[in-house]
CSV table of N, CA and C in Angstrom, one decimal:
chain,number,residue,atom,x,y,z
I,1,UNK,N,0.8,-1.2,0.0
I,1,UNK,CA,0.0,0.0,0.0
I,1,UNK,C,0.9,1.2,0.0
I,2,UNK,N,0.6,2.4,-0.7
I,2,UNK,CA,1.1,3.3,-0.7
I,2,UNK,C,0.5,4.5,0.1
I,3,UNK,N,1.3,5.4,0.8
I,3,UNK,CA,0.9,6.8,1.6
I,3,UNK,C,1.2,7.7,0.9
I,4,UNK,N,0.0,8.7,0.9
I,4,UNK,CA,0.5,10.2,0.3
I,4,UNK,C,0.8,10.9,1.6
I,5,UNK,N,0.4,12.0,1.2
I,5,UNK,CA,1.4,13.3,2.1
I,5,UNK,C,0.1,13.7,3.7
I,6,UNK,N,-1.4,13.2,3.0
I,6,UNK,CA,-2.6,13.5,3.8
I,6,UNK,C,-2.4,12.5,4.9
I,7,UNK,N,-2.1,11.3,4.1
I,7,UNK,CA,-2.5,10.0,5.2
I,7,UNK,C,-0.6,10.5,6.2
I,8,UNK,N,0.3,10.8,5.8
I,8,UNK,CA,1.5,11.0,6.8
I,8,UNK,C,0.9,11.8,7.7
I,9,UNK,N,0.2,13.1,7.5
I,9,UNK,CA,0.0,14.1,8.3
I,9,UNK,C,-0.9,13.4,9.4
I,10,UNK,N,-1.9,12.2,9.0
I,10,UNK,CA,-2.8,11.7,9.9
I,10,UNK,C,-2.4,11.3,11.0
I,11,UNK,N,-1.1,10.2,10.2
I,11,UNK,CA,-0.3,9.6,10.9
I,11,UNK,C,-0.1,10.0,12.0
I,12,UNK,N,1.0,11.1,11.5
I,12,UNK,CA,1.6,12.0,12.6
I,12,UNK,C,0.9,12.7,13.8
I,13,UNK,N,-0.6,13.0,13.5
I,13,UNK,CA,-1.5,13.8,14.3
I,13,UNK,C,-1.8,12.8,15.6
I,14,UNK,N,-2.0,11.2,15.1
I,14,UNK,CA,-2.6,10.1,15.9
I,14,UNK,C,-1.6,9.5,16.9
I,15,UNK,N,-0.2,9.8,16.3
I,15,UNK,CA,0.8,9.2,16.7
I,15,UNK,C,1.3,10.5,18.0
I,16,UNK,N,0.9,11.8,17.9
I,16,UNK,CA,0.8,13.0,19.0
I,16,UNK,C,0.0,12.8,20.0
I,17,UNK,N,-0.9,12.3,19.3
I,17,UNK,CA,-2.3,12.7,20.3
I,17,UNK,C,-3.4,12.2,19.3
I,18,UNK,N,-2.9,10.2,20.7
I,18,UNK,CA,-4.1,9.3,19.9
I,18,UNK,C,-5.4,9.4,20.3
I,19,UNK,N,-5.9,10.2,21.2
I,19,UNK,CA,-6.8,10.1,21.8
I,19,UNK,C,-7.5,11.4,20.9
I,20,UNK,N,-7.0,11.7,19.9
I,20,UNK,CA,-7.7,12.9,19.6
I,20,UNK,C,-9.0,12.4,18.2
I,21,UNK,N,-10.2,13.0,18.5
I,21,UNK,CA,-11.2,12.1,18.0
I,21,UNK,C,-11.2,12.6,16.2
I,22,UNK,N,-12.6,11.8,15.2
I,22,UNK,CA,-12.1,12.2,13.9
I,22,UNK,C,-12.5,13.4,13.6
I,23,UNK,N,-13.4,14.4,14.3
I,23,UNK,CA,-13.9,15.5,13.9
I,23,UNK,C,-12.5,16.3,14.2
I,24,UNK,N,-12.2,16.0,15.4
I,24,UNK,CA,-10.9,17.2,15.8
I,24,UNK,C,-9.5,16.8,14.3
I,25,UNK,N,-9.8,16.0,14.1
I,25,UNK,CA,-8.6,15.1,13.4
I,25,UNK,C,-9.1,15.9,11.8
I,26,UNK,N,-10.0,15.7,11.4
I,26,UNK,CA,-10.6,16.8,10.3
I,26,UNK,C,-10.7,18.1,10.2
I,27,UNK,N,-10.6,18.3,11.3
I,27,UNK,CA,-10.4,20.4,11.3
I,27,UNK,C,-8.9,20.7,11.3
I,28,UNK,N,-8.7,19.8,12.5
I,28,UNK,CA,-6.7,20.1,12.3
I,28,UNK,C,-6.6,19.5,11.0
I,29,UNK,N,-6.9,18.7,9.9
I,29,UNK,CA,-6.2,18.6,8.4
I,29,UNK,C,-6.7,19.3,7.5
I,30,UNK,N,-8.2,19.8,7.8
I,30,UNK,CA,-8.5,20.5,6.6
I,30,UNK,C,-8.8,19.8,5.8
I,31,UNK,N,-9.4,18.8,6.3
I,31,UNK,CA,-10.2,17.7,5.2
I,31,UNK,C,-11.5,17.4,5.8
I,32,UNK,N,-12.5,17.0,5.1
I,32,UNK,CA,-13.9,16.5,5.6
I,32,UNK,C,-13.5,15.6,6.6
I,33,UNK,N,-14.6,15.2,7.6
I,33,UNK,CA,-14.6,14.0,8.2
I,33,UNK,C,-14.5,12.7,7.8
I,34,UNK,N,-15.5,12.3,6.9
I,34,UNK,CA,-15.4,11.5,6.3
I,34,UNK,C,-14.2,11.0,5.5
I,35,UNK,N,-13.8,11.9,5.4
I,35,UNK,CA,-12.1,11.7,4.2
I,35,UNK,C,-11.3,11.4,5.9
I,36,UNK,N,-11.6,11.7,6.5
I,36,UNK,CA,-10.3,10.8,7.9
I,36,UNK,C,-11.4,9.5,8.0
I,37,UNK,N,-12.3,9.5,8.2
I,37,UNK,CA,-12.6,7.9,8.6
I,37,UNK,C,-12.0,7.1,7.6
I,38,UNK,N,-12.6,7.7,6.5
I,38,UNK,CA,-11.9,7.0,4.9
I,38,UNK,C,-11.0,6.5,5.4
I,39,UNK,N,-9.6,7.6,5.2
I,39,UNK,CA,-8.1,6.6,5.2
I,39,UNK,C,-7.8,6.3,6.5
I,40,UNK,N,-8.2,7.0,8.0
I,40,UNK,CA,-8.0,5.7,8.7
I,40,UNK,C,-8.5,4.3,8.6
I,41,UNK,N,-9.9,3.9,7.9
I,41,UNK,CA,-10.2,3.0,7.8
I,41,UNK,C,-9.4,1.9,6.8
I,42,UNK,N,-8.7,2.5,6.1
I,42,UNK,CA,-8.1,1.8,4.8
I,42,UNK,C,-6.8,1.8,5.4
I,43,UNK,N,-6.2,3.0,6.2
I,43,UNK,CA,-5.0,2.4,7.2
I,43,UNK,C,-4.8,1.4,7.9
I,44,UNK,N,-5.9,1.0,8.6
I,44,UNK,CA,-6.0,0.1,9.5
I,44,UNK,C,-6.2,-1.2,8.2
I,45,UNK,N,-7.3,-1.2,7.8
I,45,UNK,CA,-7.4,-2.6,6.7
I,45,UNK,C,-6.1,-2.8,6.4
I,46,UNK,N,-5.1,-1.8,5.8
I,46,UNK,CA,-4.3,-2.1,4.9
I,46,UNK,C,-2.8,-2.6,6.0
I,47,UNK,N,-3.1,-2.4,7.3
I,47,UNK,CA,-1.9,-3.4,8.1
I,47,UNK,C,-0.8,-1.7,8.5
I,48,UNK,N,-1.3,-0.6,7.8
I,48,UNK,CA,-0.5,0.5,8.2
I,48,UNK,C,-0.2,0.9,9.4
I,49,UNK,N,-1.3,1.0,10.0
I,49,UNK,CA,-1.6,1.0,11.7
I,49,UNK,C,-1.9,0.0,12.1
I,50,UNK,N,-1.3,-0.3,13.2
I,50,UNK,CA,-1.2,-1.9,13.9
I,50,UNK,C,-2.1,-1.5,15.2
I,51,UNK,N,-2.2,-0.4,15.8
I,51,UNK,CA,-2.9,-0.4,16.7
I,51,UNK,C,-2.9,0.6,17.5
I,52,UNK,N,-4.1,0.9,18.3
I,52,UNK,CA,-4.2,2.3,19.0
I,52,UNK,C,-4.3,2.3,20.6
I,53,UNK,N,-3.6,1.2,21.0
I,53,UNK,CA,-3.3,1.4,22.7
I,53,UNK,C,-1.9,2.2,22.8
I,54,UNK,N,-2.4,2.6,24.5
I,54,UNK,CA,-1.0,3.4,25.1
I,54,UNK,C,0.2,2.5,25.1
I,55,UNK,N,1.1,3.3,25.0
I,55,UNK,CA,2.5,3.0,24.9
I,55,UNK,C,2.9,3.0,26.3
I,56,UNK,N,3.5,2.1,27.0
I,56,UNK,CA,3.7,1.6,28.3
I,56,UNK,C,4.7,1.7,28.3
I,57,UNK,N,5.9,2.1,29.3
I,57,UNK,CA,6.8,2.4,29.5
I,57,UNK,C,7.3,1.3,31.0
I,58,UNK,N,8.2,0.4,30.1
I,58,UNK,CA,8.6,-1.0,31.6
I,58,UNK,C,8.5,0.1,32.5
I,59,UNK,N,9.9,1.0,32.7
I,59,UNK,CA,10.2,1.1,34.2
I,59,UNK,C,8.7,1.8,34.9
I,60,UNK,N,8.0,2.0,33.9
I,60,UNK,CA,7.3,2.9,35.2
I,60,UNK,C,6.6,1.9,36.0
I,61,UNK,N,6.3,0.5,35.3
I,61,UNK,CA,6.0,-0.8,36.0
I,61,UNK,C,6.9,-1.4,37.1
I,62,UNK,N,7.8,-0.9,37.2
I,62,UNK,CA,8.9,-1.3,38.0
I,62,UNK,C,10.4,-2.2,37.2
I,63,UNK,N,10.1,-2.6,35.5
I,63,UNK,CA,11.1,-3.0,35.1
I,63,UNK,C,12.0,-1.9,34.7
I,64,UNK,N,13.0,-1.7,35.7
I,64,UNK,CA,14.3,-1.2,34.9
I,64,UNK,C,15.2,-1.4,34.2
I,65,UNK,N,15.7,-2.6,34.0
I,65,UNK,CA,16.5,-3.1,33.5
I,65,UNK,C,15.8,-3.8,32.1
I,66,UNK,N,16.6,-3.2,30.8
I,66,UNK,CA,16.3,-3.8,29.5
I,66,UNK,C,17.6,-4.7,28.8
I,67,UNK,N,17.4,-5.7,28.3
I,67,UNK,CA,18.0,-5.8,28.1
I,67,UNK,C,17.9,-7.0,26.2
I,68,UNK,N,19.4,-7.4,25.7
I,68,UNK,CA,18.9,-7.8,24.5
I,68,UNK,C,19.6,-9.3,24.3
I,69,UNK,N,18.7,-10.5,24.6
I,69,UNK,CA,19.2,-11.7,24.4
I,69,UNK,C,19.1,-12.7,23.2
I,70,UNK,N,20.5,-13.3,23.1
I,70,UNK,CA,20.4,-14.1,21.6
I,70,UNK,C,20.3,-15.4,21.8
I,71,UNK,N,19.6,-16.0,21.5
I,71,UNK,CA,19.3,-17.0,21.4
I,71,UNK,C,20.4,-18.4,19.9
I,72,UNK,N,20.9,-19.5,20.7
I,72,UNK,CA,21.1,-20.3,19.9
I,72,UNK,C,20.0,-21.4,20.1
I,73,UNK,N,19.2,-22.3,19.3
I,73,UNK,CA,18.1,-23.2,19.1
I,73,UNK,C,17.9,-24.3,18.3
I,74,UNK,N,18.1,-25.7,19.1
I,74,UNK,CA,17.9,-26.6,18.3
I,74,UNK,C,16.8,-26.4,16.7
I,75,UNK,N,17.3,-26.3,15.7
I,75,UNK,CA,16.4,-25.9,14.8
I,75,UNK,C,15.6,-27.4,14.4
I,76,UNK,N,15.3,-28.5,15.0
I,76,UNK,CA,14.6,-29.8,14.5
I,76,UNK,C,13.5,-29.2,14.3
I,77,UNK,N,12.7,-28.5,14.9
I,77,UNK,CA,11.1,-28.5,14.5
I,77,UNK,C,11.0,-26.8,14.2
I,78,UNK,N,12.1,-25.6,14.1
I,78,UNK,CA,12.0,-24.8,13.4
I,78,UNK,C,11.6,-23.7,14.6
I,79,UNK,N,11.6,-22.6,14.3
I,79,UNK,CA,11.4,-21.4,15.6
I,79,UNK,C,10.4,-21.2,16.5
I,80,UNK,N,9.1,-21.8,15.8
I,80,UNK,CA,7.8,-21.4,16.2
I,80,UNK,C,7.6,-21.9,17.3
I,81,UNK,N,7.9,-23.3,17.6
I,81,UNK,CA,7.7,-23.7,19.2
I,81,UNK,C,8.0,-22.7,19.8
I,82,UNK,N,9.5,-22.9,19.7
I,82,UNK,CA,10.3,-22.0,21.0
I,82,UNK,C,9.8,-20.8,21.0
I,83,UNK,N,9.2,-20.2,19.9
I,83,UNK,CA,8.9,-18.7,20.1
I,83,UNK,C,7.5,-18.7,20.9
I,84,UNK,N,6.4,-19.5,20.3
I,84,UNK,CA,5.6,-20.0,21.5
I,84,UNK,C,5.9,-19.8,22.8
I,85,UNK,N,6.5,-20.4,23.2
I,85,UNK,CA,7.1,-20.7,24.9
I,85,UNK,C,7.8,-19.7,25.6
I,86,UNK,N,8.5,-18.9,24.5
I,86,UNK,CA,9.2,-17.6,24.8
I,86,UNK,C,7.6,-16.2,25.5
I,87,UNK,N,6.7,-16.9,24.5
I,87,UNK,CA,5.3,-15.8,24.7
I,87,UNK,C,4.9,-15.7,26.0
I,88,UNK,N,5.2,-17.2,26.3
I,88,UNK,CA,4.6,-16.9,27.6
I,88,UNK,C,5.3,-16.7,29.0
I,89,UNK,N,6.4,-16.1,28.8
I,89,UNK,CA,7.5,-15.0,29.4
I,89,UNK,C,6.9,-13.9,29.5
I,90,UNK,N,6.3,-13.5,30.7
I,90,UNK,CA,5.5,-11.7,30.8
I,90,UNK,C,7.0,-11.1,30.4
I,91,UNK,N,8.1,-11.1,30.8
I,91,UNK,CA,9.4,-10.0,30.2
I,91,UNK,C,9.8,-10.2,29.1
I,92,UNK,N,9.3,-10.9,28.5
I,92,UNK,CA,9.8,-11.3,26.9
I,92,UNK,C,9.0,-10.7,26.6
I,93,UNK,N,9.6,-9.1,26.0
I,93,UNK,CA,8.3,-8.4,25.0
I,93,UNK,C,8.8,-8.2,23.7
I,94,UNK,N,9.5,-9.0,22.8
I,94,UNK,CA,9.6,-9.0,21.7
I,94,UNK,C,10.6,-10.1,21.2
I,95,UNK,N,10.2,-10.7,19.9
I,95,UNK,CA,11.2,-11.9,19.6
I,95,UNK,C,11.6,-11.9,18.4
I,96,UNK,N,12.4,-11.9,17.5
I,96,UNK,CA,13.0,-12.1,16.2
I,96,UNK,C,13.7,-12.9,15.8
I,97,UNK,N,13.6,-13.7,14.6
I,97,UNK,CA,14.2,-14.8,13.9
I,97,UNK,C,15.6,-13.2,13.1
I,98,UNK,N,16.7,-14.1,13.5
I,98,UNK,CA,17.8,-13.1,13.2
I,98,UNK,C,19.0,-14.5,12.0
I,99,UNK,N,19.5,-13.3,11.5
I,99,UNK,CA,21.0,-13.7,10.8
I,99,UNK,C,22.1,-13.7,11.6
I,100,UNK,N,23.1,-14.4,11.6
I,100,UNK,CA,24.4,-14.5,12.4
I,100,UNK,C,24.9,-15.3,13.2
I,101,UNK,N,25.5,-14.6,14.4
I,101,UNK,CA,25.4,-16.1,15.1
I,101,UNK,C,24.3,-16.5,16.0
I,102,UNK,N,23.3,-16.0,15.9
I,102,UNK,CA,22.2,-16.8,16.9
I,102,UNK,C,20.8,-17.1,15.9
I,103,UNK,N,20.0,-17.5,16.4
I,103,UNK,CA,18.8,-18.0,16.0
I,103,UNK,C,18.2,-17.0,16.3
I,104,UNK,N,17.8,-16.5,17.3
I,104,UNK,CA,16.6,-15.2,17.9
I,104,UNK,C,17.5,-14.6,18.6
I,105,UNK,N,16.2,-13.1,18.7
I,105,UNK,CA,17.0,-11.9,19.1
I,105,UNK,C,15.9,-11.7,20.2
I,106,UNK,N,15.7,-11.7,21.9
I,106,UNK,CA,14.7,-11.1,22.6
I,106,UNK,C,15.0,-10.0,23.1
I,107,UNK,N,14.1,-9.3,23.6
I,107,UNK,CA,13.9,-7.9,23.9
I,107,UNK,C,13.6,-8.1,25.4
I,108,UNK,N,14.2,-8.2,26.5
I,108,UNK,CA,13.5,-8.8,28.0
I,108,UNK,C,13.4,-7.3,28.8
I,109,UNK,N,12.8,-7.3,29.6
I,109,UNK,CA,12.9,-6.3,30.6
I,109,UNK,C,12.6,-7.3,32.3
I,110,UNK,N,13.8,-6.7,33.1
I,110,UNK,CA,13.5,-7.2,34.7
I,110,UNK,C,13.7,-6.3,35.6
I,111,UNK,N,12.9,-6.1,36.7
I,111,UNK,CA,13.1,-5.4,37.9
I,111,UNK,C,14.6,-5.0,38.2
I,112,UNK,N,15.8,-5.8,38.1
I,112,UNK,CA,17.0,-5.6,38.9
I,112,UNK,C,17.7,-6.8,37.6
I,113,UNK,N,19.3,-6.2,37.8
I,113,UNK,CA,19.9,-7.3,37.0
I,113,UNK,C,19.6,-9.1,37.7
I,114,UNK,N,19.9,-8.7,39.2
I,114,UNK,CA,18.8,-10.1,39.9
I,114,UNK,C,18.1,-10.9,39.3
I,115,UNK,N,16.9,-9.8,39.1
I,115,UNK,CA,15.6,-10.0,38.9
I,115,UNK,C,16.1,-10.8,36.8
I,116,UNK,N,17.1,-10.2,36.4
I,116,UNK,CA,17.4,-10.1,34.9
I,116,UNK,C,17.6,-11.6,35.0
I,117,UNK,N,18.5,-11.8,36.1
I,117,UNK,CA,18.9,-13.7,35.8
I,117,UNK,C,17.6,-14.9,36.3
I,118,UNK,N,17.0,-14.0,36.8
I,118,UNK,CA,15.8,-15.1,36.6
I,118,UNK,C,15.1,-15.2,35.5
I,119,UNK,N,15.2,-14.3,34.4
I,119,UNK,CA,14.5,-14.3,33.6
I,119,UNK,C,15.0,-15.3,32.3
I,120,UNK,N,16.8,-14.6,32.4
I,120,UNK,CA,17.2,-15.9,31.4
I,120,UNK,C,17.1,-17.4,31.7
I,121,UNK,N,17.2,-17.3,32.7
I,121,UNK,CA,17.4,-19.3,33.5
I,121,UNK,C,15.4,-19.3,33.0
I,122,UNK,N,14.3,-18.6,33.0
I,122,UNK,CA,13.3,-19.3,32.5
I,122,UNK,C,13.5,-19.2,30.7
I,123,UNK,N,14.3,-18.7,30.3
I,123,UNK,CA,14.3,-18.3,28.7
I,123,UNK,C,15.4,-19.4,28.3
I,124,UNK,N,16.2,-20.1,29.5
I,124,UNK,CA,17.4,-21.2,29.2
I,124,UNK,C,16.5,-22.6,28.8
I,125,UNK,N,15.3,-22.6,30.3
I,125,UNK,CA,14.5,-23.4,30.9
I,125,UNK,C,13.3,-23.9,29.1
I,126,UNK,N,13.5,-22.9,28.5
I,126,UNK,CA,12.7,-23.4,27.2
I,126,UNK,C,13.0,-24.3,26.5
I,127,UNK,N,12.2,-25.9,25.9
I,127,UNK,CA,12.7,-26.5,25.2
I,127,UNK,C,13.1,-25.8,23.8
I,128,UNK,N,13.9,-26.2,23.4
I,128,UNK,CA,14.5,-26.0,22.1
I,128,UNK,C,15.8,-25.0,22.2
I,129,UNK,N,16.2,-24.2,23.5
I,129,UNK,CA,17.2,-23.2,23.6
I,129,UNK,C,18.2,-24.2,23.9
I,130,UNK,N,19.3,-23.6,23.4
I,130,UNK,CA,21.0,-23.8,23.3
I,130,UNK,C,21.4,-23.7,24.7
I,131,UNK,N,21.6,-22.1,24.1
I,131,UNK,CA,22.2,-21.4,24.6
I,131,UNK,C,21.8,-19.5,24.6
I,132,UNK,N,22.4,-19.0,25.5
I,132,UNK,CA,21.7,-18.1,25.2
I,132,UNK,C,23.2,-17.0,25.9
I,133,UNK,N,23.1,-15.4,25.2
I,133,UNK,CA,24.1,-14.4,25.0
I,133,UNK,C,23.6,-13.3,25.7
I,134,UNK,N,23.8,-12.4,26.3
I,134,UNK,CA,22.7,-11.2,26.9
I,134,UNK,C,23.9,-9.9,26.7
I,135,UNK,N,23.2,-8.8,26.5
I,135,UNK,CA,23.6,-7.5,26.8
I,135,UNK,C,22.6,-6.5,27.1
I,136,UNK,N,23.2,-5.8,28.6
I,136,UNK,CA,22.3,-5.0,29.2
I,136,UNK,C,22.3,-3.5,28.4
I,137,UNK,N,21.2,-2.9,28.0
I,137,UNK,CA,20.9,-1.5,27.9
I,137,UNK,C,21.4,-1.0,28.6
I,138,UNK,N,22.0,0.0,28.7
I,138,UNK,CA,22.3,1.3,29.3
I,138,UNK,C,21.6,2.6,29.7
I,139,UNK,N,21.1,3.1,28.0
I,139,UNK,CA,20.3,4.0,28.1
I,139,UNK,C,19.7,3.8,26.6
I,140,UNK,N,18.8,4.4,26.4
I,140,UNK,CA,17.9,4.4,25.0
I,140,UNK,C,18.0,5.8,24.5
I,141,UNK,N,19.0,6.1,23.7
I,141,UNK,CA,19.3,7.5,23.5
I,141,UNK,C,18.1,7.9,22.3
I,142,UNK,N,17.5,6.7,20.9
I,142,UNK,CA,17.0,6.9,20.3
I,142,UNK,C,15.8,5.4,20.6
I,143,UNK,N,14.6,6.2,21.0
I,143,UNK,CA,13.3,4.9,21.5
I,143,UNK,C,12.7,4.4,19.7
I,144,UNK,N,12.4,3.5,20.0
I,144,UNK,CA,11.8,2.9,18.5
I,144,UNK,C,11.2,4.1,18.1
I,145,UNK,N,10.6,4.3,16.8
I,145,UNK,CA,10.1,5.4,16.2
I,145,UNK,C,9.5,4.9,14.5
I,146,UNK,N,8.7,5.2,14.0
I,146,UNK,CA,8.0,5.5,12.9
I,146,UNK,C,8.1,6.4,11.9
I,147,UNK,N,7.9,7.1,12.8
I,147,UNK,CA,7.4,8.5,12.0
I,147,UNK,C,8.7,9.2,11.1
I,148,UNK,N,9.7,9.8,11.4
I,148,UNK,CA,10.8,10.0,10.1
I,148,UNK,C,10.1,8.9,8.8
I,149,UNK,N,10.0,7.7,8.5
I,149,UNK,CA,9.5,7.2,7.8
I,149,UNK,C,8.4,7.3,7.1
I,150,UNK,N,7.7,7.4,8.2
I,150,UNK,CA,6.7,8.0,7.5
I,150,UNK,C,6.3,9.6,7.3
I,151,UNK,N,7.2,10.2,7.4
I,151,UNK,CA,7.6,11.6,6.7
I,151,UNK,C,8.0,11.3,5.1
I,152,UNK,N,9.1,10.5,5.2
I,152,UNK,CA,9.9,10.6,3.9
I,152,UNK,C,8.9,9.5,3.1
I,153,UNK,N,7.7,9.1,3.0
I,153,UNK,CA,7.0,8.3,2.3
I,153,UNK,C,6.6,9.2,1.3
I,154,UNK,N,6.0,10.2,1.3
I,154,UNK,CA,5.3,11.0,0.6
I,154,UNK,C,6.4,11.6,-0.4
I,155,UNK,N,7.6,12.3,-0.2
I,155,UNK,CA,8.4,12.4,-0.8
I,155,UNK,C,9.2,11.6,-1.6
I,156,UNK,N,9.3,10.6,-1.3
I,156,UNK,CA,9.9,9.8,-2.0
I,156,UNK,C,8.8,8.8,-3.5
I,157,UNK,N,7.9,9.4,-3.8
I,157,UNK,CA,7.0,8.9,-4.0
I,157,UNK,C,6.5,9.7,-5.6
C-alpha cells in the first residue's frame, strides 16, 4: 500500500495525540470528516496502523533493567515452538528470527539485573534453547520510532 502526504500528516497527528477524536482530526487537516474515517479505515485494513493502545513504559511498571538476548536453538522443529514458549515470558516483549550467530534476538525487561537472571534461566529453561548471549541496555538514546519514515513516504514517492 502506498501513503501520500494527507494519510502522513494523519499519521503523525494520531501518533501526538491518539486520543484525539475524527472530527478534531478533520479540522486540524483541513479535510472532511469523512475523508479521515476513509483513510483511517483503509490504514487500518491495509496493516499500516497496527494499533491504537497506550505506549507503556517498563520502568514505570517497575522494570528497569532492558536488556537484549540471543538465542542459539535446536532448529529440529524450526522457531515457532520455541517462540511459542518464549510468549509466555511476561518480560519477553519482543522476539525475532535473526542472521548471524544466533537464531533469535529477545527484547527482556526485569526489575533488577537479579531480577534479569531469573528471567534468562526461565528463557534457558525453554525447550529448544542452546544457549543463550545477553547484553544490558544502558540508556535508549533513540526509543523505536516511525514516524521520520513516515515523513519521507510522501516524498519519495
Amino acid at each position: 500500500m502506498t501513503i501520500d502526504e494527507l494519510d502522513a500528516r494523519l499519521i503523525k497527528l494520531l501518533a501526538a495525540e491518539p486520543r484525539v477524536g475524527i472530527l478534531e482530526a478533520s479540522r486540524r487537516l483541513h479535510v472532511a470528516r469523512g475523508t479521515v474515517q476513509a483513510r483511517l479505515d483503509r490504514l487500518v485494513a491495509s496493516g499500516v496502523i497496527t494499533g491504537f493502545g497506550p505506549d507503556v513504559d517498563p520502568a514505570a511498571l517497575g522494570y528497569h533493567v532492558t536488556a537484549f538476548v540471543t538465542l542459539q536453538i535446536r532448529q529440529v522443529s524450526g522457531h515457532d515452538p520455541v517462540a511459542s514458549l518464549l510468549a509466555a515470558i511476561p518480560e519477553v516483549l519482543e522476539v525475532h528470527t535473526i542472521t548471524g550467530g544466533g537464531d533469535m534476538l529477545c527484547r527482556v525487561v526485569a526489575r533488577s539485573n537479579a531480577d534479569l537472571q531469573r528471567v534468562i534461566d526461565l528463557i534457558v529453561d525453554v525447550e529448544g534453547v542452546v544457549r543463550t548471549s545477553s547484553v544490558i541496555a544502558l540508556d535508549t538514546p533513540v526509543a523505536y520510532r516511525v514516524l521520520p519514515l513516515v515523513a519521507e513516504v510522501p516524498r519519495h514517492r
